[in-house]
Amino acid sequence: MDAPLYLDHAATTPPLLQALAAFQHAVERGYANPSSLHQAGAAAARMVEKARRGLQEALGAHQYRVIWTATGTEGNHLGIQGLARAKKSLVTAKGGIPRVLVGAVEHPSSLQAALALAEEGFQVEVLPADQHGMILPATLQAALSPEVVLVSLQWANNELGTLQPIRSLVSLCRRLAPQAAFHCDAVQAVGKCADALDALGADSYSVAAHKLGGVRGCAAFLLHEDCVAPKPLFVGGGHERGLRSGTENTMGIAAFVAAAKVRHQWLLQNPHYMRDRRRFFLQELQQALPSIQVLGPDKEEDCLGAILAIAIPHIRAETFLHMLESKGVFVGSGSACHTHGHKESAVLQAIQLNPDLRNCVLRISFGGTETDDCLRYAATAFSEVATNFR
């Protein structure tokens, strides 16, 4: 191959050309502070507002307010800590202890944000997942009560690719804990799943530009128009209607929306474009390396097409990863959204994966434009590295 084959899009996706063009346009035309009263500031402000409407359209989120943030982590904190604090008095006023429910396989930015609320008097409970990383509706149903003020469950798992049944989980929450807010970490799923956010029905979502072809440093928190406003994490400037103080990143916002629009068009043309890539590569890989163990759900419709998690017995993932890199194939090992280290994956613990396999897990994640020839090459590289490893 003439250039490396990048298969680590779940960590970050290279910016799309359309996103880079939008970024450059905003640099030239929207450089001013959107809060400034002069003409240049007004031009930047118009860009920001136009982008807000563009993101709603691209994500099918017409019932949601778009609040610009810097990262998906920030959006998860705003949706979890911000909404839990806003709802707390509904239970404490009656002498009860407010409860927060969070999934065991959540991204650390969600799980740790929820666990931190215990120091503020919340009762935080972690919902167990099954062996595929799924939070079953029956599990949530058993945990719901009038004291629950917040439920936080991600749409697509960042390590396994498991898709949670968000519609069913939201419906249960509405019926059995109508006072509770439902936050959904949609960072890995948007731009890769065709479902409109309006249809899923959560109270809030976190999304991030760099997971779908925008640039890092820009993200958004989507809040349903009927949901209570969260307690802000940052105060001072009153930006974003007081929910997120800090000057808006006009350039990043422009690139974010440009990328989201491209992804929306891809999904309109082929809602399963990601799934097609995953299926093809898995078939090639299983032929080249029959010993692999596929993690996540058995049913294809329960998997995010952008992520394929596998375990290769008797290899060390970190070493295998670097050997693949020498052949021009870049993949991931578990989650890359934390600092480097050798801490065991909480997700793999949560699904009770055989301890002998936990250091043998590789994550292949797709951008959706990989050719068949490139994926065949990658499968061959896996087989060759496995042979050399032994």
Tab-separated table of C-alpha atoms in Angstrom:
chain	number	residue	atom	x	y	z
A	1	MET	CA	0.000	0.000	0.000
A	2	ASP	CA	1.199	3.506	-0.797
A	3	ALA	CA	-0.174	5.064	2.416
A	4	PRO	CA	-1.143	3.769	5.866
A	5	LEU	CA	-4.616	2.285	6.189
A	6	TYR	CA	-6.169	4.097	9.133
A	7	LEU	CA	-8.689	1.897	10.963
A	8	ASP	CA	-8.899	3.762	14.276
A	9	HIS	CA	-11.789	6.113	13.523
A	10	ALA	CA	-13.444	5.451	16.896
A	11	ALA	CA	-10.525	7.285	18.498
A	12	THR	CA	-10.674	10.159	16.025
A	13	THR	CA	-11.555	10.549	12.356
A	14	PRO	CA	-9.408	12.571	9.938
A	15	PRO	CA	-11.177	15.813	8.973
A	16	LEU	CA	-13.243	15.621	5.797
A	17	LEU	CA	-12.252	17.913	2.950
A	18	GLN	CA	-15.605	19.680	3.244
A	19	ALA	CA	-14.927	20.316	6.939
A	20	LEU	CA	-11.506	21.769	6.202
A	21	ALA	CA	-12.994	24.056	3.541
A	22	ALA	CA	-15.653	25.254	5.979
A	23	PHE	CA	-13.003	25.816	8.641
A	24	GLN	CA	-10.920	27.921	6.246
A	25	HIS	CA	-13.952	29.958	5.203
A	26	ALA	CA	-14.751	30.666	8.858
A	27	VAL	CA	-11.130	31.677	9.492
A	28	GLU	CA	-11.413	34.251	6.710
A	29	ARG	CA	-14.998	35.456	7.260
A	30	GLY	CA	-15.845	34.561	10.857
A	31	TYR	CA	-12.670	35.409	12.755
A	32	ALA	CA	-14.342	38.004	14.993
A	33	ASN	CA	-15.846	37.307	18.395
A	34	PRO	CA	-19.533	36.389	17.856
A	35	SER	CA	-20.432	38.499	20.892
A	36	SER	CA	-18.906	41.681	19.456
A	37	LEU	CA	-21.399	44.344	18.365
A	38	HIS	CA	-19.633	45.446	15.188
A	39	GLN	CA	-20.249	44.089	11.708
A	40	ALA	CA	-17.483	41.488	11.848
A	41	GLY	CA	-18.844	40.147	15.126
A	42	ALA	CA	-22.346	40.013	13.686
A	43	ALA	CA	-21.046	38.016	10.711
A	44	ALA	CA	-19.465	35.466	13.045
A	45	ALA	CA	-22.657	35.286	15.103
A	46	ARG	CA	-24.679	34.562	11.975
A	47	MET	CA	-22.316	31.721	11.132
A	48	VAL	CA	-22.804	30.232	14.580
A	49	GLU	CA	-26.604	30.453	14.395
A	50	LYS	CA	-26.730	29.057	10.857
A	51	ALA	CA	-24.570	26.171	11.990
A	52	ARG	CA	-26.935	25.507	14.894
A	53	ARG	CA	-29.797	24.992	12.450
A	54	GLY	CA	-27.559	22.952	10.174
A	55	LEU	CA	-26.650	20.525	12.951
A	56	GLN	CA	-30.303	20.073	13.897
A	57	GLU	CA	-31.061	19.194	10.278
A	58	ALA	CA	-28.118	16.827	9.842
A	59	LEU	CA	-28.836	14.892	13.047
A	60	GLY	CA	-32.617	14.934	12.842
A	61	ALA	CA	-32.773	16.930	16.065
A	62	HIS	CA	-35.401	19.562	15.328
A	63	GLN	CA	-36.856	19.288	18.856
A	64	TYR	CA	-33.512	20.086	20.478
A	65	ARG	CA	-31.554	23.204	21.360
A	66	VAL	CA	-27.923	23.075	20.299
A	67	ILE	CA	-25.445	24.257	22.921
A	68	TRP	CA	-21.881	24.440	21.621
A	69	THR	CA	-19.231	22.850	23.832
A	70	ALA	CA	-15.577	21.947	23.418
A	71	THR	CA	-15.655	18.159	23.836
A	72	GLY	CA	-17.952	15.188	24.174
A	73	THR	CA	-16.660	14.829	27.724
A	74	GLU	CA	-17.976	18.289	28.531
A	75	GLY	CA	-21.336	17.423	27.003
A	76	ASN	CA	-21.588	14.292	29.129
A	77	HIS	CA	-20.807	16.262	32.281
A	78	LEU	CA	-23.424	18.860	31.400
A	79	GLY	CA	-26.014	16.172	30.659
A	80	ILE	CA	-25.270	14.104	33.744
A	81	GLN	CA	-24.135	16.453	36.479
A	82	GLY	CA	-25.981	19.490	35.125
A	83	LEU	CA	-29.341	17.753	34.738
A	84	ALA	CA	-29.041	15.734	37.959
A	85	ARG	CA	-28.430	18.932	39.934
A	86	ALA	CA	-31.360	20.617	38.208
A	87	LYS	CA	-33.661	17.716	39.132
A	88	LYS	CA	-32.363	17.052	42.624
A	89	SER	CA	-34.897	19.163	44.518
A	90	LEU	CA	-37.805	17.158	43.064
A	91	VAL	CA	-36.822	14.356	45.428
A	92	THR	CA	-35.068	16.129	48.300
A	93	ALA	CA	-38.071	18.423	48.833
A	94	LYS	CA	-40.030	15.318	49.787
A	95	GLY	CA	-37.304	14.021	52.076
A	96	GLY	CA	-36.016	11.421	49.641
A	97	ILE	CA	-32.567	10.622	48.296
A	98	PRO	CA	-32.200	11.384	44.584
A	99	ARG	CA	-30.990	8.415	42.539
A	100	VAL	CA	-28.828	8.397	39.401
A	101	LEU	CA	-28.603	5.351	37.130
A	102	VAL	CA	-25.652	4.870	34.782
A	103	GLY	CA	-24.576	1.949	32.609
A	104	ALA	CA	-21.566	-0.176	33.535
A	105	VAL	CA	-20.170	0.047	29.977
A	106	GLU	CA	-20.381	3.833	29.628
A	107	HIS	CA	-17.478	5.911	28.405
A	108	PRO	CA	-15.373	7.032	31.408
A	109	SER	CA	-16.488	10.634	30.906
A	110	SER	CA	-20.051	9.509	31.661
A	111	LEU	CA	-19.389	6.877	34.294
A	112	GLN	CA	-16.986	9.034	36.316
A	113	ALA	CA	-19.235	12.098	36.001
A	114	ALA	CA	-22.098	10.075	37.486
A	115	LEU	CA	-20.036	8.453	40.253
A	116	ALA	CA	-18.775	11.875	41.345
A	117	LEU	CA	-22.352	12.874	42.192
A	118	ALA	CA	-22.262	10.561	45.226
A	119	GLU	CA	-20.265	13.269	46.997
A	120	GLU	CA	-23.238	15.621	46.553
A	121	GLY	CA	-25.791	13.367	48.214
A	122	PHE	CA	-26.974	11.411	45.181
A	123	GLN	CA	-27.365	7.656	45.319
A	124	VAL	CA	-25.499	6.506	42.201
A	125	GLU	CA	-26.203	3.015	40.879
A	126	VAL	CA	-24.368	1.249	38.054
A	127	LEU	CA	-26.572	-0.877	35.797
A	128	PRO	CA	-24.932	-4.171	34.796
A	129	ALA	CA	-24.547	-5.145	31.156
A	130	ASP	CA	-24.881	-8.600	29.635
A	131	GLN	CA	-21.959	-10.437	28.030
A	132	HIS	CA	-22.430	-8.452	24.821
A	133	GLY	CA	-22.339	-5.047	26.514
A	134	MET	CA	-26.101	-4.537	26.327
A	135	ILE	CA	-28.162	-2.853	29.043
A	136	LEU	CA	-31.346	-4.880	28.809
A	137	PRO	CA	-34.708	-3.111	29.270
A	138	ALA	CA	-35.524	-5.516	32.104
A	139	THR	CA	-32.395	-4.374	33.941
A	140	LEU	CA	-33.398	-0.726	33.703
A	141	GLN	CA	-37.016	-1.487	34.574
A	142	ALA	CA	-36.014	-3.182	37.820
A	143	ALA	CA	-33.976	-0.131	38.849
A	144	LEU	CA	-36.478	2.646	38.078
A	145	SER	CA	-38.396	4.346	40.872
A	146	PRO	CA	-39.901	7.772	41.683
A	147	GLU	CA	-36.574	8.779	43.283
A	148	VAL	CA	-34.605	8.447	40.030
A	149	VAL	CA	-33.726	11.911	38.724
A	150	LEU	CA	-31.338	10.903	35.933
A	151	VAL	CA	-30.608	7.941	33.682
A	152	SER	CA	-27.479	8.046	31.506
A	153	LEU	CA	-26.943	5.392	28.827
A	154	GLN	CA	-24.846	5.650	25.687
A	155	TRP	CA	-26.182	4.871	22.234
A	156	ALA	CA	-23.112	3.082	20.840
A	157	ASN	CA	-20.359	1.631	22.977
A	158	ASN	CA	-16.965	3.028	22.067
A	159	GLU	CA	-15.063	-0.225	22.701
A	160	LEU	CA	-17.450	-2.971	21.582
A	161	GLY	CA	-19.732	-1.170	19.143
A	162	THR	CA	-22.812	-2.409	20.990
A	163	LEU	CA	-25.948	-0.389	20.193
A	164	GLN	CA	-28.224	0.137	23.167
A	165	PRO	CA	-32.018	-0.020	22.528
A	166	ILE	CA	-32.392	3.667	23.353
A	167	ARG	CA	-36.018	3.995	22.214
A	168	SER	CA	-37.139	1.163	24.513
A	169	LEU	CA	-35.038	2.406	27.417
A	170	VAL	CA	-36.365	5.960	27.092
A	171	SER	CA	-39.924	4.639	26.910
A	172	LEU	CA	-39.444	2.685	30.138
A	173	CYS	CA	-38.036	5.755	31.838
A	174	ARG	CA	-40.993	7.886	30.747
A	175	ARG	CA	-43.461	5.317	32.088
A	176	LEU	CA	-41.843	4.331	35.378
A	177	ALA	CA	-39.831	7.438	36.316
A	178	PRO	CA	-41.456	10.357	34.454
A	179	GLN	CA	-39.638	12.903	36.615
A	180	ALA	CA	-36.221	11.613	35.523
A	181	ALA	CA	-34.097	13.089	32.742
A	182	PHE	CA	-32.576	10.697	30.225
A	183	HIS	CA	-29.120	11.626	28.907
A	184	CYS	CA	-27.584	9.764	25.983
A	185	ASP	CA	-23.929	9.791	24.991
A	186	ALA	CA	-24.290	9.726	21.190
A	187	VAL	CA	-20.666	10.593	20.400
A	188	GLN	CA	-19.804	7.335	18.626
A	189	ALA	CA	-23.167	6.865	16.905
A	190	VAL	CA	-24.035	10.145	15.182
A	191	GLY	CA	-23.096	10.262	11.529
A	192	LYS	CA	-22.925	6.467	11.489
A	193	CYS	CA	-26.514	5.523	12.425
A	194	ALA	CA	-29.439	6.688	10.317
A	195	ASP	CA	-31.867	7.113	13.237
A	196	ALA	CA	-32.944	10.690	13.884
A	197	LEU	CA	-32.312	11.935	17.413
A	198	ASP	CA	-35.900	13.211	17.505
A	199	ALA	CA	-37.096	9.616	17.117
A	200	LEU	CA	-34.970	8.236	19.969
A	201	GLY	CA	-36.553	10.694	22.382
A	202	ALA	CA	-33.851	11.249	25.012
A	203	ASP	CA	-33.819	14.511	26.962
A	204	SER	CA	-30.240	15.308	25.980
A	205	TYR	CA	-27.376	14.077	23.826
A	206	SER	CA	-23.650	14.695	23.658
A	207	VAL	CA	-21.987	14.707	20.220
A	208	ALA	CA	-18.430	15.519	19.110
A	209	ALA	CA	-17.071	16.842	15.827
A	210	HIS	CA	-13.890	14.795	15.569
A	211	LYS	CA	-15.737	11.476	15.616
A	212	LEU	CA	-17.451	12.188	12.285
A	213	GLY	CA	-14.927	14.196	10.304
A	214	GLY	CA	-14.826	17.598	11.964
A	215	VAL	CA	-11.916	18.957	13.974
A	216	ARG	CA	-11.074	18.391	17.625
A	217	GLY	CA	-11.987	21.061	20.121
A	218	CYS	CA	-15.631	21.389	19.100
A	219	ALA	CA	-18.693	19.470	20.230
A	220	ALA	CA	-22.326	20.039	21.122
A	221	PHE	CA	-24.850	19.295	23.824
A	222	LEU	CA	-28.388	18.832	22.519
A	223	LEU	CA	-31.202	19.586	24.961
A	224	HIS	CA	-34.853	18.764	24.303
A	225	GLU	CA	-37.031	21.824	24.164
A	226	ASP	CA	-39.307	20.380	26.900
A	227	CYS	CA	-36.489	19.475	29.284
A	228	VAL	CA	-35.425	21.531	32.271
A	229	ALA	CA	-32.196	23.460	31.741
A	230	PRO	CA	-29.145	21.848	33.373
A	231	LYS	CA	-27.122	23.662	35.973
A	232	PRO	CA	-24.210	25.120	33.969
A	233	LEU	CA	-20.681	23.900	34.555
A	234	PHE	CA	-19.117	27.216	33.499
A	235	VAL	CA	-20.355	30.674	34.421
A	236	GLY	CA	-19.164	34.138	33.607
A	237	GLY	CA	-19.866	35.257	30.058
A	238	GLY	CA	-23.427	34.024	29.716
A	239	HIS	CA	-22.792	32.497	26.300
A	240	GLU	CA	-25.159	29.869	24.876
A	241	ARG	CA	-28.072	31.377	26.816
A	242	GLY	CA	-26.151	30.999	30.040
A	243	LEU	CA	-25.666	27.243	29.708
A	244	ARG	CA	-22.047	27.329	28.544
A	245	SER	CA	-19.973	30.426	29.125
A	246	GLY	CA	-16.994	30.769	26.808
A	247	THR	CA	-16.492	32.321	23.389
A	248	GLU	CA	-17.879	30.069	20.665
A	249	ASN	CA	-15.382	28.261	18.430
A	250	THR	CA	-16.731	29.579	15.119
A	251	MET	CA	-14.184	27.765	12.961
A	252	GLY	CA	-14.657	24.429	14.712
A	253	ILE	CA	-18.430	24.823	14.621
A	254	ALA	CA	-18.381	25.466	10.868
A	255	ALA	CA	-16.241	22.387	10.260
A	256	PHE	CA	-18.431	20.273	12.573
A	257	VAL	CA	-21.629	21.061	10.707
A	258	ALA	CA	-20.020	20.624	7.292
A	259	ALA	CA	-18.897	17.139	8.308
A	260	ALA	CA	-22.286	16.287	9.821
A	261	LYS	CA	-24.003	17.274	6.565
A	262	VAL	CA	-21.689	15.019	4.541
A	263	ARG	CA	-22.389	12.109	6.865
A	264	HIS	CA	-26.107	12.803	6.618
A	265	GLN	CA	-25.922	12.569	2.836
A	266	TRP	CA	-23.978	9.315	3.033
A	267	LEU	CA	-26.673	7.869	5.295
A	268	LEU	CA	-29.424	9.005	2.953
A	269	GLN	CA	-27.693	7.275	0.045
A	270	ASN	CA	-26.976	4.099	2.017
A	271	PRO	CA	-28.151	3.829	5.646
A	272	HIS	CA	-25.926	0.773	6.084
A	273	TYR	CA	-22.725	2.062	4.530
A	274	MET	CA	-20.809	1.482	7.755
A	275	ARG	CA	-22.307	-1.939	8.342
A	276	ASP	CA	-21.306	-2.991	4.831
A	277	ARG	CA	-17.659	-2.201	5.566
A	278	ARG	CA	-17.743	-4.062	8.879
A	279	ARG	CA	-19.387	-7.130	7.360
A	280	PHE	CA	-16.931	-7.301	4.466
A	281	PHE	CA	-13.860	-6.959	6.653
A	282	LEU	CA	-15.132	-9.477	9.202
A	283	GLN	CA	-15.666	-12.049	6.460
A	284	GLU	CA	-12.157	-11.473	5.106
A	285	LEU	CA	-10.638	-11.546	8.577
A	286	GLN	CA	-12.370	-14.765	9.613
A	287	GLN	CA	-11.066	-16.467	6.478
A	288	ALA	CA	-7.532	-15.190	7.065
A	289	LEU	CA	-7.496	-15.699	10.830
A	290	PRO	CA	-10.158	-18.203	11.996
A	291	SER	CA	-9.014	-18.063	15.617
A	292	ILE	CA	-10.444	-14.589	16.309
A	293	GLN	CA	-13.248	-14.108	18.801
A	294	VAL	CA	-15.734	-11.366	17.924
A	295	LEU	CA	-16.907	-9.265	20.866
A	296	GLY	CA	-20.265	-7.546	21.146
A	297	PRO	CA	-23.735	-8.668	20.042
A	298	ASP	CA	-24.291	-11.603	17.722
A	299	LYS	CA	-26.947	-9.801	15.692
A	300	GLU	CA	-25.597	-7.341	13.137
A	301	GLU	CA	-28.443	-4.890	13.752
A	302	ASP	CA	-27.341	-4.582	17.391
A	303	CYS	CA	-23.826	-3.503	16.358
A	304	LEU	CA	-22.521	-0.130	15.258
A	305	GLY	CA	-21.189	-0.679	11.759
A	306	ALA	CA	-18.199	1.547	12.462
A	307	ILE	CA	-16.648	-0.675	15.153
A	308	LEU	CA	-15.437	-4.262	15.176
A	309	ALA	CA	-13.911	-5.523	18.417
A	310	ILE	CA	-12.029	-8.824	18.349
A	311	ALA	CA	-9.893	-10.888	20.664
A	312	ILE	CA	-6.992	-12.919	19.258
A	313	PRO	CA	-5.977	-15.588	21.764
A	314	HIS	CA	-2.337	-15.765	22.874
A	315	ILE	CA	-1.279	-12.334	21.614
A	316	ARG	CA	-0.662	-9.087	23.452
A	317	ALA	CA	-2.782	-6.397	21.840
A	318	GLU	CA	-0.275	-3.576	22.265
A	319	THR	CA	2.532	-5.542	20.631
A	320	PHE	CA	0.262	-6.838	17.874
A	321	LEU	CA	-0.916	-3.287	17.174
A	322	HIS	CA	2.629	-2.064	16.586
A	323	MET	CA	3.444	-5.033	14.383
A	324	LEU	CA	0.404	-4.196	12.257
A	325	GLU	CA	1.600	-0.606	12.111
A	326	SER	CA	4.842	-1.791	10.517
A	327	LYS	CA	2.692	-3.130	7.686
A	328	GLY	CA	0.865	0.173	7.300
A	329	VAL	CA	-2.350	-0.733	9.152
A	330	PHE	CA	-3.405	1.391	12.132
A	331	VAL	CA	-5.954	-0.051	14.580
A	332	GLY	CA	-6.855	0.593	18.200
A	333	SER	CA	-6.669	-1.347	21.420
A	334	GLY	CA	-9.707	-0.720	23.584
A	335	SER	CA	-10.543	2.929	24.209
A	336	ALA	CA	-8.116	5.698	23.224
A	337	CYS	CA	-10.022	8.409	25.111
A	338	HIS	CA	-7.809	8.287	28.175
A	339	THR	CA	-4.150	8.844	28.839
A	340	HIS	CA	-1.687	6.114	27.938
A	341	GLY	CA	-1.375	3.342	30.448
A	342	HIS	CA	-2.051	-0.308	31.081
A	343	LYS	CA	-5.181	-0.082	33.207
A	344	GLU	CA	-7.561	-2.880	32.352
A	345	SER	CA	-10.660	-1.878	30.400
A	346	ALA	CA	-13.692	-1.375	32.644
A	347	VAL	CA	-15.901	-2.393	29.720
A	348	LEU	CA	-14.189	-5.767	29.332
A	349	GLN	CA	-14.535	-6.295	33.080
A	350	ALA	CA	-18.210	-5.351	32.919
A	351	ILE	CA	-18.987	-7.951	30.239
A	352	GLN	CA	-16.944	-10.513	32.228
A	353	LEU	CA	-14.684	-11.337	29.313
A	354	ASN	CA	-12.320	-14.214	30.060
A	355	PRO	CA	-9.348	-12.592	31.872
A	356	ASP	CA	-6.965	-14.469	29.569
A	357	LEU	CA	-8.403	-12.503	26.617
A	358	ARG	CA	-8.553	-9.012	28.112
A	359	ASN	CA	-5.067	-8.068	26.922
A	360	CYS	CA	-5.767	-9.629	23.512
A	361	VAL	CA	-8.494	-7.228	22.341
A	362	LEU	CA	-8.129	-5.049	19.256
A	363	ARG	CA	-10.627	-2.485	18.014
A	364	ILE	CA	-10.969	-1.946	14.280
A	365	SER	CA	-13.038	1.112	13.442
A	366	PHE	CA	-14.029	2.328	10.008
A	367	GLY	CA	-14.511	5.667	8.316
A	368	GLY	CA	-16.892	4.204	5.752
A	369	THR	CA	-14.856	4.927	2.627
A	370	GLU	CA	-12.435	1.993	2.796
A	371	THR	CA	-12.172	0.006	-0.446
A	372	ASP	CA	-12.501	-3.771	-0.658
A	373	ASP	CA	-8.857	-4.049	-1.706
A	374	CYS	CA	-7.705	-2.060	1.317
A	375	LEU	CA	-9.702	-4.229	3.687
A	376	ARG	CA	-8.420	-7.406	2.056
A	377	TYR	CA	-4.892	-6.108	2.567
A	378	ALA	CA	-5.648	-5.419	6.234
A	379	ALA	CA	-7.020	-8.937	6.760
A	380	THR	CA	-3.882	-10.410	5.174
A	381	ALA	CA	-1.731	-8.209	7.412
A	382	PHE	CA	-3.567	-9.522	10.486
A	383	SER	CA	-2.881	-13.095	9.398
A	384	GLU	CA	0.805	-12.443	8.672
A	385	VAL	CA	1.375	-10.681	11.986
A	386	ALA	CA	-0.385	-13.495	13.859
A	387	THR	CA	1.874	-16.035	12.171
A	388	ASN	CA	5.008	-14.048	13.045
A	389	PHE	CA	3.720	-13.557	16.585
A	390	ARG	CA	3.550	-17.270	17.160
